[in-house]
Coordinates of C-alpha atoms in Angstrom, one line a residue:
X1 CA -47.1 -22.9 -24.6
X2 CA -49.9 -21.6 -27.0
X3 CA -48.9 -22.7 -31.0
X4 CA -50.1 -20.0 -33.7
X5 CA -49.0 -22.0 -36.9
X6 CA -46.0 -23.2 -38.7
X7 CA -43.3 -21.9 -40.5
X8 CA -40.5 -24.2 -43.0
X9 CA -37.2 -23.2 -43.5
X10 CA -34.7 -25.7 -44.9
X11 CA -36.3 -28.7 -44.9
X12 CA -37.0 -27.7 -40.9
X13 CA -40.4 -26.5 -39.4
X14 CA -40.8 -24.1 -36.9
X15 CA -43.7 -23.2 -34.4
X16 CA -44.4 -20.3 -33.1
X17 CA -45.4 -19.7 -29.4
X18 CA -46.4 -16.5 -27.3
X19 CA -43.1 -15.3 -25.4
X20 CA -42.3 -16.8 -21.9
X21 CA -43.4 -14.1 -19.5
X22 CA -41.2 -11.5 -17.7
X23 CA -40.0 -13.0 -14.4
X24 CA -40.9 -10.5 -11.7
X25 CA -37.7 -9.4 -9.7
X26 CA -40.3 -8.5 -6.5
X27 CA -39.6 -11.7 -4.4
X28 CA -36.3 -11.8 -4.9
X29 CA -35.8 -8.1 -3.9
X30 CA -37.8 -8.1 -0.6
X31 CA -35.5 -10.9 0.5
X32 CA -32.1 -9.5 -0.5
X33 CA -33.6 -6.0 1.1
X34 CA -34.1 -7.8 4.6
X35 CA -30.8 -9.2 4.0
X36 CA -29.3 -6.2 3.2
X37 CA -31.2 -4.3 6.3
X38 CA -30.1 -6.6 8.4
X39 CA -26.6 -6.4 7.9
X40 CA -26.9 -2.2 8.2
X41 CA -28.0 -2.4 11.1
X42 CA -25.6 -4.8 12.7
X43 CA -22.7 -2.3 11.0
X44 CA -24.0 0.6 12.3
X45 CA -24.5 -1.1 15.7
X46 CA -20.8 -2.6 15.6
X47 CA -19.6 0.5 14.1
X48 CA -20.6 2.5 17.0
X49 CA -18.8 0.5 19.5
X50 CA -15.5 0.6 17.6
X51 CA -15.8 4.0 17.2
X52 CA -16.5 5.2 20.6
X53 CA -13.5 3.3 22.1
X54 CA -11.4 5.3 19.6
X55 CA -12.9 8.3 20.0
X56 CA -10.9 9.9 22.9
X57 CA -8.0 10.0 20.6
X58 CA -9.3 11.5 17.8
X59 CA -8.5 15.6 18.9
X60 CA -8.9 16.3 14.7
X61 CA -12.9 17.1 13.8
X62 CA -11.9 16.2 10.8
X63 CA -11.3 12.7 10.8
X64 CA -13.7 11.9 13.1
X65 CA -16.6 11.2 10.2
X66 CA -13.1 9.4 8.4
X67 CA -12.6 7.1 12.0
X68 CA -16.6 6.2 12.0
X69 CA -16.1 5.1 8.2
X70 CA -13.6 3.4 9.1
X71 CA -15.5 1.4 11.8
X72 CA -18.2 0.8 9.4
X73 CA -15.9 -0.6 6.6
X74 CA -14.2 -3.1 9.3
X75 CA -17.6 -4.3 10.7
X76 CA -18.8 -4.9 7.2
X77 CA -15.7 -6.9 6.1
X78 CA -15.4 -8.8 9.1
X79 CA -18.3 -10.8 6.9
X80 CA -17.9 -13.2 4.0
X81 CA -20.4 -11.2 1.3
X82 CA -19.7 -13.4 -1.4
X83 CA -24.0 -14.9 -1.1
X84 CA -25.1 -11.2 -0.4
X85 CA -23.3 -10.5 -3.8
X86 CA -24.5 -13.0 -5.9
X87 CA -28.0 -11.7 -4.6
X88 CA -27.6 -8.4 -6.1
X89 CA -26.1 -8.8 -9.3
X90 CA -29.0 -10.8 -11.0
X91 CA -30.8 -7.4 -9.8
X92 CA -27.9 -5.4 -11.6
X93 CA -28.1 -3.6 -7.9
X94 CA -24.1 -2.9 -7.0
X95 CA -22.6 -6.1 -5.3
X96 CA -20.7 -3.5 -2.8
X97 CA -17.6 -4.7 -4.5
X98 CA -16.7 0.0 -4.0
X99 CA -18.0 1.3 -1.1
X100 CA -14.5 1.4 1.1
X101 CA -15.2 5.4 1.4
X102 CA -18.9 5.5 2.0
X103 CA -20.0 2.0 3.6
X104 CA -23.4 2.9 5.3
X105 CA -24.3 5.4 2.4
X106 CA -23.7 2.5 -0.2
X107 CA -25.6 0.1 2.0
X108 CA -28.3 3.0 2.1
X109 CA -28.5 3.1 -1.3
X110 CA -29.2 -0.5 -2.3
X111 CA -31.7 -0.9 0.4
X112 CA -33.7 1.9 -1.1
X113 CA -33.2 0.5 -5.1
X114 CA -34.4 -3.1 -3.4
X115 CA -37.2 -1.7 -2.1
X116 CA -38.1 0.3 -5.3
X117 CA -37.7 -3.3 -7.4
X118 CA -39.2 -5.1 -4.3
X119 CA -42.7 -3.0 -4.5
X120 CA -42.9 -2.9 -0.7
X121 CA -43.2 0.3 1.8
X122 CA -40.9 -1.9 4.2
X123 CA -39.4 0.4 5.9
X124 CA -35.7 1.4 4.4
X125 CA -33.0 4.2 5.1
X126 CA -33.3 7.0 3.3
X127 CA -31.5 7.8 -0.1
X128 CA -28.1 9.5 0.0
X129 CA -28.0 12.4 -2.0
X130 CA -25.0 12.6 -4.8
X131 CA -22.7 15.1 -2.4
X132 CA -23.3 12.7 0.8
X133 CA -22.7 9.8 -1.2
X134 CA -18.9 10.7 -2.9
X135 CA -18.2 12.9 0.5
X136 CA -15.6 10.5 1.5
X137 CA -14.0 10.4 -2.0
X138 CA -13.6 14.6 -1.3
X139 CA -12.3 13.4 2.5
X140 CA -9.5 11.7 0.9
X141 CA -8.6 13.7 -2.2
X142 CA -8.4 16.7 0.9
X143 CA -6.4 14.8 2.7
X144 CA -4.1 13.3 0.1
X145 CA -3.0 17.3 -0.8
X146 CA -2.6 18.2 3.1
X147 CA -0.2 15.0 3.4
X148 CA 1.4 14.8 -0.3
X149 CA 0.6 18.2 -2.0
X150 CA -1.6 18.9 -4.9
X151 CA -2.3 16.2 -7.8
X152 CA -1.4 17.8 -10.9
X153 CA -4.0 18.4 -13.5
X154 CA -4.7 15.5 -15.6
X155 CA -2.8 13.1 -12.8
X156 CA -4.4 12.5 -9.6
X157 CA -1.3 10.0 -8.4
X158 CA 1.6 12.2 -7.2
X159 CA 5.1 10.7 -8.2
X160 CA 7.8 10.6 -5.1
X161 CA 11.6 9.7 -6.3
X162 CA 14.6 9.4 -3.7
X163 CA 17.2 11.0 -4.0
X164 CA 21.1 9.5 -4.2
X165 CA 23.6 11.3 -2.4
X166 CA 25.3 13.2 -5.4
X167 CA 21.7 15.1 -5.3
X168 CA 23.3 17.3 -2.7
X169 CA 26.0 18.2 -5.4
X170 CA 23.5 18.6 -8.4
X171 CA 21.3 20.7 -8.2
X172 CA 20.3 20.8 -12.3
X173 CA 19.4 17.0 -11.2
X174 CA 17.0 18.2 -8.5
X175 CA 15.8 20.6 -10.6
X176 CA 15.3 18.4 -14.2
X177 CA 13.2 15.8 -11.4
X178 CA 10.8 19.0 -11.0
X179 CA 9.9 19.5 -14.3
X180 CA 9.5 16.5 -15.4
X181 CA 6.5 16.3 -12.8
X182 CA 8.1 14.9 -9.6
X183 CA 5.9 16.5 -6.5
X184 CA 8.4 15.2 -3.7
X185 CA 11.5 13.7 -3.2
X186 CA 12.7 11.7 -0.3
X187 CA 15.7 11.9 1.6
X188 CA 16.6 8.5 3.0
X189 CA 18.3 9.6 6.4
X190 CA 20.0 6.0 6.4
X191 CA 22.5 7.2 4.3
X192 CA 24.5 10.7 4.1
X193 CA 24.3 13.0 7.4
X194 CA 22.8 16.7 8.5
X195 CA 25.3 18.6 6.0
X196 CA 24.8 16.8 2.5
X197 CA 20.5 16.6 3.8
X198 CA 21.0 20.6 3.6
X199 CA 22.0 20.9 0.1
X200 CA 20.1 18.3 -0.9
X201 CA 16.8 20.2 0.7
X202 CA 17.9 23.3 -0.7
X203 CA 18.3 22.0 -3.7
X204 CA 14.9 20.7 -3.9
X205 CA 13.3 24.4 -3.0
X206 CA 15.6 26.0 -5.1
X207 CA 13.5 23.4 -8.4
X208 CA 10.4 24.4 -7.0
X209 CA 11.1 28.2 -7.5
X210 CA 12.2 27.6 -11.0
X211 CA 10.0 25.1 -11.9
X212 CA 6.8 27.1 -10.1
X213 CA 5.3 23.6 -8.8
X214 CA 5.5 22.2 -5.0
X215 CA 8.4 20.1 -4.5
X216 CA 7.7 18.4 -1.2
X217 CA 10.7 16.7 0.4
X218 CA 10.2 13.9 2.6
X219 CA 12.7 12.9 5.2
X220 CA 12.9 8.8 6.4
X221 CA 13.7 8.0 9.6
X222 CA 16.4 4.8 9.0
X223 CA 14.7 2.9 12.0
X224 CA 16.4 -0.6 13.5
X225 CA 16.9 -2.0 10.2
X226 CA 18.6 -5.8 11.3
X227 CA 21.3 -6.5 8.7
X228 CA 24.3 -8.8 8.2
X229 CA 27.5 -8.2 10.0
X230 CA 30.7 -9.6 9.9
X231 CA 30.3 -12.8 8.1
X232 CA 32.7 -16.2 6.9
X233 CA 32.8 -18.4 4.0
X234 CA 34.3 -21.2 3.8
X235 CA 37.8 -21.0 1.6
X236 CA 36.8 -23.5 -1.2
X237 CA 33.1 -21.7 -2.2
X238 CA 31.7 -18.4 -1.9
X239 CA 27.9 -19.1 -1.9
X240 CA 25.9 -20.5 -0.5
X241 CA 22.8 -22.7 -2.1
X242 CA 19.5 -24.7 -0.7
X243 CA 20.7 -27.0 1.8
X244 CA 23.3 -25.4 3.3
X245 CA 23.0 -24.4 6.8
X246 CA 24.6 -21.1 8.1
X247 CA 25.7 -20.5 11.9
X248 CA 24.4 -17.2 13.1
X249 CA 26.0 -16.0 16.4
X250 CA 27.0 -12.9 18.2
X251 CA 30.2 -13.6 17.4
X252 CA 31.8 -15.5 14.3
X253 CA 33.4 -18.7 16.1
X254 CA 36.3 -21.2 15.0
X255 CA 34.7 -23.4 11.5
X256 CA 33.2 -26.9 12.2
X257 CA 32.0 -28.5 8.7
X258 CA 28.4 -28.4 10.3
X259 CA 27.9 -25.0 9.5
X260 CA 30.7 -24.1 6.6
X261 CA 29.1 -20.6 6.8
X262 CA 28.9 -18.0 9.4
X263 CA 27.6 -14.6 9.8
X264 CA 26.7 -12.4 12.8
X265 CA 23.8 -9.8 13.6
X266 CA 24.0 -5.6 14.0
X267 CA 21.0 -5.9 16.3
X268 CA 22.3 -9.0 18.5
X269 CA 19.7 -8.7 21.0
X270 CA 17.1 -9.7 18.8
X271 CA 19.1 -13.7 19.0
X272 CA 17.5 -13.7 22.3
X273 CA 14.1 -14.3 21.4
X274 CA 14.9 -17.0 18.6
X275 CA 13.7 -20.0 19.1
X276 CA 13.8 -23.5 17.3
X277 CA 12.2 -23.2 13.6
X278 CA 11.8 -19.6 13.4
X279 CA 12.1 -18.0 9.8
X280 CA 15.3 -16.3 8.8
X281 CA 15.7 -14.0 5.7
X282 CA 18.8 -13.1 3.9
X283 CA 19.7 -10.0 1.6
X284 CA 15.8 -9.3 1.3
X285 CA 14.7 -13.4 0.8
X286 CA 17.3 -13.8 -1.5
X287 CA 17.8 -16.9 0.9
X288 CA 14.8 -18.1 3.3
X289 CA 15.1 -21.0 5.7
X290 CA 15.2 -21.1 9.3
X291 CA 16.4 -22.2 12.5
X292 CA 17.2 -25.9 13.1
X293 CA 19.1 -25.7 16.0
X294 CA 21.4 -23.8 19.2
X295 CA 25.2 -24.6 18.6
X296 CA 27.6 -22.7 21.2
X297 CA 26.5 -19.0 21.5
X298 CA 24.2 -18.8 18.3
X299 CA 21.9 -21.1 16.4
X300 CA 22.2 -23.1 13.0
X301 CA 20.4 -21.9 9.8
X302 CA 19.5 -24.3 7.6
X303 CA 18.4 -22.5 4.0
X304 CA 15.2 -24.3 2.5
X305 CA 15.1 -21.5 -0.5
X306 CA 16.9 -19.4 -2.8
X307 CA 18.1 -18.7 -6.1
X308 CA 19.1 -21.2 -8.3
X309 CA 22.4 -20.1 -9.2
X310 CA 23.4 -19.7 -5.2
X311 CA 24.0 -16.3 -3.4
X312 CA 26.8 -14.8 -2.3
X313 CA 26.6 -13.8 1.8
X314 CA 28.0 -10.9 2.1
X315 CA 28.0 -7.9 5.1
X316 CA 25.3 -5.3 5.3
X317 CA 22.7 -7.1 4.2
X318 CA 19.3 -7.5 5.3
X319 CA 18.8 -9.9 7.7
X320 CA 14.8 -10.6 8.9
X321 CA 13.0 -12.6 11.1
X322 CA 9.2 -12.9 9.7
X323 CA 7.5 -14.5 13.0
X324 CA 9.6 -13.5 15.5
X325 CA 8.8 -10.9 17.4
X326 CA 12.4 -8.8 18.5
X327 CA 10.7 -6.0 20.0
X328 CA 12.7 -3.2 18.9
X329 CA 11.8 0.0 19.7
X330 CA 11.6 1.8 15.8
X331 CA 13.0 5.3 16.9
X332 CA 16.5 5.0 17.5
X333 CA 18.7 6.9 19.2
X334 CA 20.5 8.4 15.5
X335 CA 16.5 8.7 14.6
X336 CA 15.7 10.9 17.8
X337 CA 19.1 13.1 16.8
X338 CA 17.8 13.4 13.5
X339 CA 14.8 14.7 14.0
X340 CA 15.7 17.9 15.6
X341 CA 17.2 18.4 11.6
X342 CA 14.0 16.9 10.0
X343 CA 11.7 18.7 12.2
X344 CA 13.1 21.8 11.2
X345 CA 13.5 21.3 7.6
X346 CA 10.9 18.4 6.1
X347 CA 7.6 18.7 4.8
X348 CA 6.4 15.2 6.2
X349 CA 7.9 12.5 7.8
X350 CA 8.8 9.1 7.1
X351 CA 8.3 6.4 9.9
X352 CA 10.2 3.0 9.1
X353 CA 8.7 -0.1 10.3
X354 CA 5.7 1.2 13.0
X355 CA 4.1 -2.0 14.4
X356 CA 1.7 -0.6 16.7
X357 CA -0.2 3.1 17.9
X358 CA 2.1 2.7 20.9
X359 CA 4.7 3.4 18.1
X360 CA 2.9 6.7 16.6
X361 CA 2.4 7.9 20.4
X362 CA 6.2 7.6 20.6
X363 CA 6.9 9.2 17.9
X364 CA 4.7 12.1 18.4
X365 CA 6.0 12.9 22.0
X366 CA 9.4 13.3 20.4
X367 CA 7.7 15.7 18.1
X368 CA 6.0 17.5 20.7
X369 CA 9.3 18.4 22.2
X370 CA 10.6 19.9 19.4
X371 CA 7.8 22.0 17.7
X372 CA 5.0 23.6 19.4
X373 CA 3.3 22.9 15.9
X374 CA 3.6 19.3 15.1
X375 CA 0.0 18.7 14.8
X376 CA 0.8 20.2 11.2
X377 CA 3.7 18.1 10.4
X378 CA 2.3 14.8 7.9
X379 CA 3.6 11.5 8.8
X380 CA 3.8 8.8 6.7
X381 CA 3.6 5.3 8.6
X382 CA 5.9 1.9 6.5
X383 CA 3.7 -0.9 7.1
X384 CA 6.0 -3.6 6.4
X385 CA 5.6 -6.5 9.0
X386 CA 2.5 -8.4 9.5
X387 CA 2.7 -7.0 13.1
X388 CA 1.5 -3.9 11.4
X389 CA -0.6 -4.9 9.2
X390 CA -2.7 -6.4 12.1
X391 CA -2.4 -3.4 14.0
X392 CA -3.4 -1.0 11.0
X393 CA -6.3 0.5 11.9
X394 CA -4.9 1.5 15.4
X395 CA -2.1 3.3 13.5
X396 CA -4.0 5.3 11.7
X397 CA -6.4 6.0 14.2
X398 CA -3.6 7.1 16.7
X399 CA -1.8 9.2 13.6
X400 CA -4.6 10.8 11.7
X401 CA -6.8 11.5 14.9
X402 CA -3.9 13.8 16.3
X403 CA -2.1 15.1 12.7
X404 CA -1.7 14.5 9.0
X405 CA -1.0 11.1 8.0
X406 CA -0.7 8.9 4.9
X407 CA 0.4 5.1 5.1
X408 CA 3.7 3.5 2.5
X409 CA 3.1 0.2 1.9
X410 CA 6.7 -0.7 1.9
X411 CA 6.7 -3.9 -0.2
X412 CA 10.5 -5.1 0.3
X413 CA 10.2 -5.9 3.6
X414 CA 6.6 -6.3 3.6
X415 CA 7.0 -9.2 0.8
X416 CA 10.1 -10.7 2.5
X417 CA 7.9 -10.8 6.0
X418 CA 4.7 -12.2 4.6
X419 CA 6.3 -14.3 1.9
X420 CA 6.2 -13.3 -2.0
X421 CA 3.1 -15.5 -2.5
X422 CA 1.2 -12.6 -0.2
X423 CA 2.3 -9.4 -0.8
X424 CA -0.3 -8.6 -3.7
X425 CA -3.1 -9.9 -1.5
X426 CA -2.1 -7.3 1.9
X427 CA -1.0 -4.8 -0.9
X428 CA -4.8 -4.8 -2.1
X429 CA -6.2 -5.2 1.5
X430 CA -4.0 -1.5 2.8
X431 CA -5.4 0.4 -0.3
X432 CA -8.7 -0.8 1.1
X433 CA -9.0 0.3 4.9
X434 CA -7.2 3.1 3.9
X435 CA -9.7 4.2 1.6
X436 CA -11.8 3.3 3.8
X437 CA -10.1 5.6 6.5
X438 CA -10.0 8.2 3.9
X439 CA -5.9 8.6 4.3
X440 CA -3.6 8.2 1.5
X441 CA -1.2 5.9 0.5
X442 CA 2.4 5.9 -1.2
X443 CA 2.9 2.4 -3.4
X444 CA 6.7 2.0 -2.8
X445 CA 9.5 -0.8 -3.7
X446 CA 11.1 -1.4 -7.2
X447 CA 8.2 0.8 -8.9
X448 CA 10.0 0.2 -12.6
X449 CA 12.8 -1.2 -11.5
X450 CA 14.8 -2.2 -14.8
X451 CA 13.9 1.3 -16.1
X452 CA 15.1 3.3 -13.4
X453 CA 18.4 0.7 -12.9
X454 CA 18.7 -0.6 -17.1
X455 CA 16.8 1.6 -19.3
X456 CA 14.4 -0.4 -20.1
X457 CA 11.0 -2.1 -18.5
X458 CA 9.9 -5.2 -18.1
X459 CA 6.5 -5.8 -19.3
X460 CA 5.4 -7.2 -15.6
X461 CA 6.7 -4.0 -13.9
X462 CA 5.1 -1.6 -16.2
X463 CA 1.4 -3.6 -15.4
X464 CA 2.9 -3.0 -11.2
X465 CA 3.3 0.3 -12.2
X466 CA -0.2 0.4 -13.6
X467 CA -2.2 -1.0 -11.2
X468 CA 0.0 1.8 -8.6
X469 CA -2.1 3.9 -9.7
X470 CA -5.1 3.4 -7.5
X471 CA -2.5 5.1 -5.0
X472 CA -2.3 8.7 -4.2
X473 CA 1.2 8.8 -4.9
X474 CA 3.9 6.0 -6.1
X475 CA 7.5 6.1 -5.6
X476 CA 10.5 5.1 -7.7
X477 CA 13.9 4.7 -6.0
X478 CA 17.0 6.1 -7.3
X479 CA 18.9 4.7 -10.3
X480 CA 20.8 6.6 -13.7
X481 CA 17.5 6.5 -15.7
X482 CA 15.4 7.6 -13.0
X483 CA 14.4 11.0 -14.9
X484 CA 12.7 9.1 -17.8
X485 CA 11.3 6.6 -15.8
X486 CA 9.9 9.6 -14.0
X487 CA 7.9 10.7 -17.4
X488 CA 7.5 7.2 -18.1
X489 CA 5.4 7.0 -14.7
X490 CA 3.7 10.4 -15.2
X491 CA 2.2 9.4 -18.6
X492 CA 1.0 6.0 -17.3
X493 CA -0.6 7.8 -14.1
X494 CA -2.2 9.7 -16.5
X495 CA -3.5 7.3 -18.8
X496 CA -5.2 5.1 -16.0
X497 CA -6.9 7.8 -14.4
X498 CA -8.9 8.6 -17.4
X499 CA -9.9 4.9 -16.9
X500 CA -10.1 3.9 -12.5
X501 CA -10.5 5.9 -9.8
X502 CA -9.7 3.8 -6.6
X503 CA -11.0 0.1 -7.4
X504 CA -14.0 1.7 -9.7
X505 CA -13.4 1.9 -13.4
X506 CA -14.8 5.0 -15.2
X507 CA -16.0 3.6 -18.2
X508 CA -14.1 6.5 -20.9
X509 CA -14.8 5.6 -24.8
X510 CA -12.7 2.5 -25.4
X511 CA -10.4 3.7 -28.5
X512 CA -8.3 0.0 -29.7
X513 CA -11.8 -1.2 -31.1
X514 CA -13.2 1.7 -32.7
X515 CA -15.4 1.7 -35.9
X516 CA -14.0 3.8 -38.6
X517 CA -16.1 4.2 -41.9
X518 CA -14.3 3.4 -44.6
X519 CA -13.3 4.9 -47.2
X520 CA -14.2 4.6 -50.5
X521 CA -12.6 3.5 -53.4
X522 CA -10.6 6.1 -55.7
X523 CA -11.9 8.8 -52.6
X524 CA -9.3 11.6 -51.8

């Protein structure tokens, strides 16, 4: 260090010295460049292999590029990228955290920037132009418009509302939904029937004409929902607590002390697939336990987790077996009957409990038998089991390869099946994979639930609804205050659209801490 003199301040002496030389980023950039180029080559090679296995199932040429990007993304995310991210961050280069819709283009852009910093003549890919770089974003937008309808100005995310049965008799209610900003109404085919569905559809068409805005109709196939059947409770209490044992059988049996509570199952065939230790969830996770043993023609289920105040055992409540393959066909006989009506009247179809590419192919065969134009009918695959999550890429390719397709994150059953602790993680991964495939996502289940049901939102659910802005559509359930909830969600999605697109912050100027020029005393 070269000294130039002394300066005194408050009794201390300071030495003036030459500034430290700026570090040269070139060596660090050169190392990072080699890592990125090796990664790019591996991702390109492995992605091409995956894409070739998919190619014969892709009949829609518009989906081919999206499928290739998905294949590249899956190859990339099979690796732990954290060390490479740390290498790139000090160089001010993209950390690769927002490349879902443009996997190879992002790697190419990073490689070009690193080569410039490294001052090397190393051969690198050509830099993508802006149109190429954002092409995946444009494809996702086009696919979302095809499946969910066009977005409204100032709000990219659509709003979907589940219609109550009363909507068949209340055209004004459906019209008010449309006026407040609802773009899609959902008819749950687990309830009502063709007569009331016809009235709901007619009210939706009338509301669209009156409002001048598109109002699409989603009809949701019921699927094989497994529920509690008959129940029996002891005379001295009605609530099940942690530590209690429930008998689960094909039929109720004579009461016995070991299991004072009993229940049957609406799909008794699933009992043939249960084994000791199998997880059991009752009433959407309000009671959780496991099979502790067999008894007569059934099983004993010991409750390990539940609400502190206990849960009343009731019929027609959800019954889940998270780690057991139940072997159920997601298309029931009722669903096949309902499809005759749905194909003629719906704008898009919700497919419940889809778990494999084979399930998609089965639905497509049913649609083909009913309509020559079935390839133009959009389908929403409801992802609600661990098996469906594992098979999501194959499900997407099988579906979007032949017709417009989107994904609904059915967070209710998904939370029960995968565990409440993992549902937040899983919804993120589903969003990422769908963005890589450039297919739209519907964020569903209990959005603004307290506001819809009671009129006052919780703080947590407002944050959840803000996070939902990263999906292409957000679904509200039916409830007495749903009209207000639509207005709140509309405003929230518009505000969030200014701040974020998918995972990418847009960096709009922040106003909360904006400096204001003080007004002099006495000024008007």
